[in-house]
Structures are given as C-alpha cells and as structure tokens.
C-alpha cells in the first residue's frame, strides 16, 4: 500500500504549476490558563484575490503540519489544534487546474484518497481540533473543517458552500458522509444538492451557524480572538457544545427522496453527480464514516474521468476567465468616459436598462418616449425599484435619494441628449422605426456619443446605414430579465470603429455583464441557435409528433426549462418575429411555423395552461390544441432529439465558418450566460462532441481533445 506522502508526491509530479498552499504552525497560550495551543494557518502567499486551494503539494504541506502537531499532542505538549485561513479566505477547495490534467482513473482515485487520508488525521489526534471559518470556505475548505471536533464561523463570512455537484463532482473529502451525520440528512441535502443546483447558491456566516455546521459565531473584526476565548472555555469545560439528535429513520430516507426529486427537476437524470452524492448520503445513514469515505473516493474518481466534470470545469473557466477577457475586444485604452446615459423608450425593457445603468454607473440617466405618460411611467418604474432596494436594506436612504435624483425623463430629445455620452434605444423591433429614432438622436447628440441598439435580431449595419456617422453605432443586446442574465452581445457593425467598440466593452464591464463580441449576422448568437433549436421542435410538431413527445425528447439535455415553456417566457410573438427575420435570411434552414403564427394570432401567451388541481404543472391548453394543424409523420423521442441536435450542430458549424464569433467557446459562453444552458453540458458544443453529433453532422468535433474532455 502506498503511504499518503507517496500518493501525494506522485500526484504533485502530474501538476507542476500548482499554486501551493503552506500550512504554518504557531503556538501560544490560550486565555484563562487553558493551556498551550497549536494553530495551523492555510496560506498560499497571495492576497484574498487569489484564494487558497488544495492541490497535491498543498495537501502534503498540511500533512507535514499534522505530523508535527500529532507528535506534540501525543507527548502532552499541547491541549488542542486549530485550523484557520489567511485574511478573508479560509480555503476554497481542490485546485481544479490540477483535476483537469488527470488522465488515469488511478490518479483520480489518489486525489480522493489523499484528501481523505490527510483530513481525517485531524479527527484522530489525541487532542480536540477546531476549525475557525474566518472567510470564504468552499468544497475541500469546508470539508477540512468538518473533520475537526468543533467549528466557529465569522459573521462576516460572505460565501460558504459545497459546490461540487454544480461542477459535476461530489463533495469527496468527507462532505457527503460527515455533513449529514453532523446536521441531519435534510439540511445536508439542501447544502450539497439543492444549493449547488440553484446556480451554486452560497451560505453566509449566520446561515452556517443556524444550520448547525458551526458551533459558535463571532463578529468579523475580532473573530480569531473571540474564537480562541471560546476554545479555552470548551477545553476547560465551562462551555459544553450541544448538538441535536440526528433522525436516522424515516426522516433520513425522506431527505434523500427529496434530493432525488430536486435532481430530477433540475437535470432530469442527465448529469450523474447529484445522484452519486445522494447514494453516498443514503449509505451514510448508519454513521459508518470510513465506508462513506471509500464511496466518496470511488465516486470522485469515476466523475473526474467522466465528461460531465470536464464540461463543468470548462464552463466554469469560460465564465470566470474568458467572460472577463472578451475575445476580439479592442484595446481598453481607446474607450471614452461615459458621464451621462440616454435611453430611447420608456417601456419595460427600456426602464430595466435605465435602472441597470443608474445602479452600476451612478451617472445621470435620461429616458425619452413619445408622450409624457410613458415617460412618467418609465421614471416611476425606476423610482419604485429603488424603493424596493431601500426596503430590503440593499441601499441606504442617502443612496436612494441620490439615485432617484440622477434619473429623469423628457419628451424633447435635444434637451435630454445634448450632453449624453452613451445613448441606447429599446424601441419596437422594426427596422424603419429604429432608423428613424437613430436619425433623430444623431441630430441632437454630441459628436462623440455612442449610439447603441438593444435589437435582438436586426442588422446593426443597416440600422446605421443612413446616418452621417455610422462608425459610432454598436449593437448592445441584453437578455431578459436584464438584472439576472449576465450576457451582453456586443455587435460590431460594418462601419463601427474601435473607439466606439472599446467604449461599449468598457460600459459592459461597469455594468458587470459578460460581454461577447459578435459579427453583425442575423439574430447574432443566442437567438439564432435557440430559434433553430425551437424551430426544429416546432417542425416535428407541425409534421405530426405530439407536443408531449417533442418536449420529452429534449429532457436528457437537462435544460433549465422545456422548449415550449421557454417560448412562453420569451413570448410567442417575439419568437415568431425572430423566426420570420431568420427565415428571410436563411429560408432553407429556418421555417415559420403556421401553428405558432396561429397561436400568436389567437393572442395566446403560450401552449400551456396551469391549474392548482394539477400542481401548476404545464398542460396543453385545449384552445391551443384546437388550433394545431398537424401532418401524419410521428417521430419517437430519440428521432426528435437527433433531428434537433443535428440542426443545432449544423447551425453552430455555419456560424463558426461565417465568423459570427471567434471560437466555439464563445457560443458556449453565450448559451450559459444568456440562456441559462447548464454548466454540466459545458454549454452545447462539448455535449454535441460527446454524443458524436458534431462528427456526424460536420465531420469533426468543435473542441480539441482535452479542452472539455479527458486529455488524450
């Protein structure tokens, strides 16, 4: 059998570029004469912007520190051991860059086993151990603390989670086994499954304490000092930590069943991680920790060598890295300052944009529309949203007053826009209307002002074609709801110059949006792919396949919602309009469904109705069913899925040939951040590669081996 040290040495050789975390041991006397104490501090030598992680060498360093305190504890030299982190960071788990490099199941197994072997030594020392969660703690950072006897948490802790299932892993260094045995299966399922599958929801310090993960909570300012006073009280017996009895009967089984229901509703069986985690929680019911650890090792190794984790890491890297350094963006030094924003239109979309610019840029924002009533309504919406933020305690009264003072509405564009640096239109999606608006704005705006359009599918170049200065027009396409979806498609028209584009990217960054540069091609990225995707589903329904079969066919992708529920969210009229736009551009591939047109004509908001009797599950609206005219070609779910995926693979291939975006990675980034496409798919292209669709349709995969898959 290899020793832990040998295991970790072998793993470290596979990962030469690890950012290594040190484990410093220092000693001091605890307050109230409680005795000599050893404190291990995890620190990678960088500030809080580079959080502490555990790669093989980092685990080896912690192992060495434990060697030292183990000997001291055995010799009676210390009364306890604590573990804490550098300022603002406890530790954020395994170093995923190292995981990406693993090619063998045995190497993956070594990583799981190595983490367990090191961490569980903390629970086996001859003295009590304490974890002091002083700052952000995730994954393995949470788990190292779970192996300790006691835990404290800072009230100021901003983020605490076991995000592994979100990425396609399981909490594999004790999380799946210890947590349910500490706080009960129901709470553990919330942390491990539900929070992960809800876009990696984080816990704050107070919630960590209320869940029972931490035994005590202290203010951030003197957190370590207070934790050590509390530690002394525990060691000298003046504080006794009480923990509730765990329900190991029906309550445990119900919690696991609830977890399976949550996993089914989120990923529809399409991603294995949640189910593997639930299997381990289920098997941990008898409290046999070692059996649980062995199951975690096996699950980790299997998942590390599977496509889902590689896609999850790929998606994570896209959002965290590529999303922050957009491909093709001009030099940011060319960007001009934006000190005032104009918004043409005061409807719901325009009002949402005004609110976003106001909150993020904190500069004057002025709305215009065709009559005073609409202008007042738009400004009123912004004021009401600011009041909501005030009511929730997100901003104080001074900030609320200042923001309200910065937003105004006028009918006269000349008065509103004469000194604006950035003017965005959000009016009716009709070329002639938008050209007219831009002509009016150009006549009154300063020469340097950027003219941006929030069009979802129309040509930016055509919109700018009648202006004297088309070089300052840029596409700036947001996704609804504006406050929630991060994507911003920035469209370069034929004449758009670098300074205008750089300014647009600069504004996007301040708006905290994920900006992707796209060519001025019909419907840009997200709407073009979704319209092809939805169009193919609509086609099979029109040809004769039932609505239910067409919808169920897509479930294995584990999308956040079914295609026709998405259509409801977008609005059938908008869906129809975009399909008409794309049908004009590419009539051989994009159809206009007569059934969808009939649904829009009938004024229906979607294909479904929802009733309390049916638990508000979608049911085909009988009135819509009566409108449908179908052929007699009935396909199976598998045939539908093949048709739809083949169409999407073809469209993405053509978009890359046309240079709509720089690379397949940008397509995935757009779908993840603009359409909520699942992380476990890695967007869409890794899934199409993994399922062999790219090869079948285009004769080659979209991504090179190892980009979102196990390296060759």
XYZ file of C-alpha atoms in Angstrom, residues 43-435:
393
model
C -1.967 30.481 3.233
C -0.797 30.452 -0.400
C 1.185 33.686 0.000
C -1.148 35.787 -2.176
C -3.822 38.287 -1.115
C -7.544 37.449 -0.993
C -7.936 37.884 -4.783
C -6.121 34.531 -5.207
C -7.980 32.199 -2.824
C -6.207 29.334 -1.068
C -6.713 25.913 -2.704
C -5.635 22.310 -2.137
C -3.519 20.684 -4.807
C -1.319 17.631 -4.077
C 1.644 19.632 -2.743
C -0.676 21.762 -0.589
C -2.205 18.595 0.920
C 1.325 17.290 1.528
C 2.180 20.537 3.387
C -0.897 20.155 5.601
C 0.059 16.520 6.166
C 3.527 17.604 7.367
C 1.978 20.186 9.723
C -0.273 17.462 11.148
C 2.798 15.209 11.642
C 4.207 17.940 13.890
C 1.054 18.601 15.969
C 0.293 14.881 16.196
C 3.642 14.293 17.909
C 3.091 17.312 20.200
C -0.392 16.080 21.132
C 0.868 12.533 21.815
C 3.595 13.955 24.089
C 1.100 16.098 26.028
C 2.778 19.337 24.831
C -0.476 20.892 23.513
C -4.134 20.836 24.604
C -5.695 21.408 21.168
C -5.148 22.224 17.481
C -6.880 24.908 15.389
C -7.074 25.437 11.628
C -7.760 28.839 10.052
C -7.055 30.759 6.858
C -5.389 33.946 5.645
C -7.389 37.227 5.818
C -10.830 36.947 4.131
C -10.215 33.366 2.917
C -10.391 30.084 4.823
C -9.860 27.769 1.788
C -11.881 27.200 -1.385
C -11.279 23.530 -2.073
C -9.420 21.378 -4.547
C -7.365 23.075 -7.244
C -9.424 22.365 -10.364
C -6.493 23.167 -12.672
C -4.855 20.005 -11.348
C -8.017 17.943 -11.757
C -8.170 18.953 -15.448
C -4.756 17.370 -16.062
C -5.648 13.901 -14.741
C -5.771 11.196 -17.424
C -5.949 7.949 -15.401
C -8.623 6.588 -13.079
C -5.858 5.565 -10.632
C -4.527 9.163 -10.482
C -8.052 10.449 -9.820
C -8.502 7.861 -7.072
C -5.223 9.012 -5.490
C -6.509 12.608 -5.261
C -9.659 11.477 -3.434
C -7.765 9.168 -1.135
C -5.013 11.706 -0.479
C -7.507 14.346 0.686
C -9.272 11.880 2.980
C -6.067 10.494 4.431
C -4.806 13.975 5.355
C -8.074 15.494 6.590
C -9.209 12.553 8.729
C -5.972 12.751 10.725
C -7.445 15.910 12.306
C -10.227 13.815 13.847
C -7.779 11.172 15.074
C -5.442 13.424 17.105
C -5.088 12.845 20.816
C -6.474 16.359 21.489
C -9.640 18.185 20.289
C -9.390 20.058 16.973
C -11.057 23.327 15.987
C -11.784 24.895 12.587
C -12.134 28.676 12.527
C -14.020 29.608 9.323
C -12.698 33.182 9.119
C -13.526 33.808 5.443
C -14.721 32.213 2.206
C -14.888 28.428 2.510
C -15.894 26.092 -0.303
C -15.584 22.431 -1.180
C -12.457 20.965 0.405
C -12.152 24.126 2.531
C -15.485 23.323 4.163
C -14.530 19.646 4.426
C -11.206 20.133 6.237
C -13.267 21.893 8.921
C -15.839 19.082 9.042
C -13.094 16.657 10.134
C -12.400 18.832 13.210
C -14.099 18.291 16.574
C -15.538 21.843 16.746
C -16.105 24.756 14.358
C -16.637 28.515 14.679
C -17.708 30.882 11.904
C -17.322 34.602 11.250
C -20.485 36.709 10.918
C -18.674 38.483 8.073
C -18.102 35.255 6.083
C -19.504 36.050 2.599
C -19.535 32.646 0.897
C -19.670 29.078 2.181
C -20.687 26.130 0.022
C -20.140 22.613 -1.210
C -20.337 23.472 -4.947
C -19.091 20.131 -6.284
C -22.418 18.878 -7.683
C -22.744 22.182 -9.600
C -19.436 21.386 -11.321
C -20.105 17.676 -11.870
C -18.370 16.212 -8.797
C -19.405 15.106 -5.310
C -18.103 16.599 -2.051
C -15.486 13.856 -1.939
C -13.252 14.646 1.039
C -15.858 13.875 3.682
C -18.688 16.255 2.759
C -21.255 13.659 1.664
C -20.541 11.488 4.704
C -19.792 13.804 7.651
C -22.264 16.624 6.930
C -25.476 14.524 7.131
C -24.108 12.861 10.273
C -23.460 16.311 11.775
C -26.606 18.274 10.856
C -29.007 15.597 9.575
C -29.750 14.400 6.064
C -32.382 17.040 5.264
C -30.130 20.044 5.891
C -27.205 18.255 4.218
C -29.295 17.656 1.059
C -30.076 21.407 0.999
C -26.374 22.327 1.143
C -24.984 19.593 -1.122
C -27.771 19.174 -3.720
C -30.308 21.998 -3.675
C -27.921 24.964 -3.236
C -25.488 23.522 -5.792
C -28.176 23.009 -8.426
C -29.550 26.514 -7.799
C -26.633 28.157 -9.605
C -24.225 27.360 -6.756
C -26.069 29.320 -4.059
C -23.777 30.434 -1.207
C -24.392 30.494 2.548
C -23.444 33.445 4.766
C -21.852 33.037 8.210
C -25.160 33.337 10.070
C -26.725 30.530 7.987
C -23.698 28.279 8.578
C -24.262 28.696 12.331
C -28.064 28.285 12.132
C -27.687 25.047 10.127
C -25.521 23.666 12.927
C -22.384 23.350 10.788
C -20.594 25.763 13.160
C -20.904 25.548 16.959
C -20.352 29.275 17.590
C -20.440 32.551 15.635
C -18.438 35.740 16.254
C -18.056 39.201 14.718
C -15.555 39.508 11.878
C -13.424 42.259 13.468
C -12.026 40.152 16.340
C -13.131 36.743 15.093
C -9.971 34.768 15.843
C -9.532 36.350 19.279
C -13.138 35.514 20.258
C -12.824 32.001 18.775
C -9.757 31.336 20.938
C -11.521 32.598 24.101
C -14.418 30.239 23.232
C -11.928 27.407 22.553
C -10.429 27.893 26.033
C -13.947 27.697 27.541
C -14.656 24.438 25.689
C -11.335 22.913 26.748
C -11.695 23.884 30.413
C -15.282 22.636 30.485
C -17.105 25.925 31.114
C -18.807 25.653 27.662
C -20.429 22.404 26.549
C -21.357 22.070 22.888
C -24.809 20.503 22.478
C -25.768 19.007 19.121
C -29.260 17.788 18.228
C -30.122 14.124 17.805
C -29.963 13.031 14.139
C -33.061 11.359 12.673
C -31.631 8.151 11.197
C -35.055 6.698 10.398
C -37.771 7.862 8.052
C -36.556 11.487 8.102
C -33.233 10.436 6.522
C -34.999 8.450 3.775
C -37.397 11.336 3.066
C -34.474 13.766 2.771
C -32.752 11.534 0.185
C -36.041 11.158 -1.728
C -36.469 14.956 -1.695
C -32.909 15.282 -3.043
C -33.725 12.906 -5.920
C -36.839 14.936 -6.719
C -34.752 18.156 -6.801
C -32.103 16.491 -9.009
C -34.779 15.148 -11.378
C -36.415 18.577 -11.693
C -33.069 20.300 -12.372
C -31.068 17.840 -14.503
C -33.664 15.184 -15.459
C -31.184 12.361 -14.921
C -28.847 13.933 -17.494
C -25.961 14.529 -15.081
C -24.693 11.854 -12.690
C -23.077 13.926 -9.894
C -26.194 14.730 -7.845
C -27.315 11.092 -7.897
C -23.873 9.807 -6.845
C -23.843 12.295 -3.950
C -27.327 11.145 -2.869
C -26.254 7.489 -3.000
C -23.416 8.283 -0.582
C -25.691 10.286 1.750
C -28.159 7.381 1.696
C -25.398 4.896 2.572
C -24.113 7.142 5.412
C -27.302 6.618 7.417
C -25.634 4.112 9.773
C -22.845 6.552 10.652
C -20.014 4.371 9.282
C -17.687 7.176 8.160
C -14.927 5.041 6.628
C -17.422 3.234 4.390
C -18.671 6.664 3.262
C -15.129 7.909 2.594
C -14.399 4.859 0.417
C -17.603 5.520 -1.567
C -16.595 9.187 -1.966
C -13.164 8.137 -3.337
C -14.782 5.871 -5.908
C -17.390 8.454 -6.965
C -14.731 11.172 -7.269
C -12.505 9.019 -9.457
C -15.407 7.948 -11.702
C -16.662 11.517 -12.109
C -13.197 13.014 -12.668
C -12.793 10.617 -15.589
C -16.269 11.425 -16.965
C -17.372 14.052 -19.471
C -19.662 15.949 -17.132
C -16.926 17.208 -14.794
C -14.687 18.209 -17.725
C -17.631 20.133 -19.191
C -18.329 21.674 -15.777
C -14.724 22.858 -15.366
C -14.731 24.111 -18.968
C -17.938 26.079 -18.308
C -16.532 27.440 -15.038
C -13.351 28.604 -16.802
C -15.377 30.212 -19.600
C -17.401 32.280 -17.139
C -14.535 33.108 -14.769
C -11.776 33.725 -17.317
C -12.930 34.136 -20.911
C -16.000 36.050 -19.759
C -13.752 38.595 -18.071
C -11.363 38.938 -21.050
C -13.613 39.027 -24.117
C -12.088 37.646 -27.325
C -11.621 40.299 -30.007
C -12.335 43.350 -27.817
C -10.255 46.414 -28.815
C -7.611 47.886 -26.519
C -9.421 49.305 -23.490
C -7.291 52.466 -23.592
C -9.399 53.533 -26.626
C -12.582 53.654 -24.526
C -14.109 57.070 -23.844
C -15.589 58.068 -20.461
C -19.369 57.839 -20.023
C -20.745 60.535 -17.713
C -24.376 60.589 -18.878
C -26.642 57.956 -20.438
C -29.697 58.437 -22.650
C -32.391 55.777 -23.092
C -34.813 55.998 -26.022
C -38.064 54.391 -24.960
C -39.643 54.083 -21.518
C -41.336 50.675 -21.783
C -40.430 47.729 -19.552
C -37.163 46.808 -21.325
C -36.023 50.448 -21.542
C -36.901 51.025 -17.859
C -34.921 47.917 -16.823
C -31.941 49.231 -18.815
C -32.251 52.678 -17.215
C -32.237 51.091 -13.748
C -29.154 48.973 -14.560
C -27.140 51.922 -15.951
C -28.178 54.031 -12.977
C -27.183 51.454 -10.341
C -23.887 50.410 -11.913
C -22.596 53.673 -13.440
C -24.204 56.097 -10.952
C -24.357 58.837 -13.610
C -27.375 60.867 -14.828
C -29.776 58.716 -16.898
C -32.489 60.325 -19.003
C -35.415 58.500 -20.663
C -37.471 59.761 -23.597
C -40.628 58.450 -25.242
C -43.463 59.642 -27.493
C -45.718 61.029 -24.743
C -45.424 62.311 -21.176
C -47.495 59.462 -19.718
C -44.996 56.841 -20.959
C -42.018 58.900 -19.780
C -43.554 59.293 -16.310
C -44.322 55.578 -16.158
C -40.699 54.707 -17.047
C -39.225 57.056 -14.422
C -41.849 55.789 -11.945
C -40.718 52.205 -12.527
C -37.092 53.109 -11.767
C -38.108 55.008 -8.597
C -40.239 52.063 -7.417
C -37.350 49.610 -7.929
C -35.011 51.894 -5.941
C -37.618 51.972 -3.136
C -37.635 48.147 -3.164
C -33.833 48.082 -2.782
C -34.154 50.525 0.127
C -36.888 48.395 1.720
C -34.673 45.285 1.516
C -31.758 47.133 3.105
C -29.628 46.794 -0.044
C -29.044 50.569 -0.154
C -29.439 53.329 2.443
C -31.686 56.405 2.284
C -28.885 58.704 1.064
C -28.047 56.371 -1.821
C -31.742 56.001 -2.702
C -32.190 59.787 -2.794
C -29.046 60.218 -4.887
C -30.083 57.532 -7.425
C -33.602 58.948 -7.739
C -32.108 62.382 -8.322
C -29.969 61.041 -11.176
C -32.879 59.648 -13.254
C -35.153 61.906 -15.273
C -37.462 61.794 -18.264
C -38.050 64.307 -21.073
C -40.036 64.401 -24.306
C -37.500 66.595 -26.106
C -34.508 64.502 -27.239
C -32.432 67.649 -27.819
C -32.862 68.674 -24.192
C -32.197 65.172 -22.899
C -29.320 64.012 -25.075
C -27.261 67.115 -25.900
C -24.591 66.140 -23.358
C -25.046 62.341 -23.264
C -22.025 60.110 -23.974
C -23.904 56.831 -24.450
C -27.428 56.582 -25.882
C -29.241 53.250 -26.161
C -32.537 52.616 -27.924
C -35.048 49.990 -26.778
C -38.000 50.730 -29.072
C -40.186 48.492 -31.234
C -38.242 45.782 -33.141
C -38.851 47.241 -36.618
C -36.042 48.494 -38.875
C -37.785 51.661 -40.098
C -38.698 52.662 -36.519
C -35.134 52.163 -35.300
C -33.622 54.049 -38.272
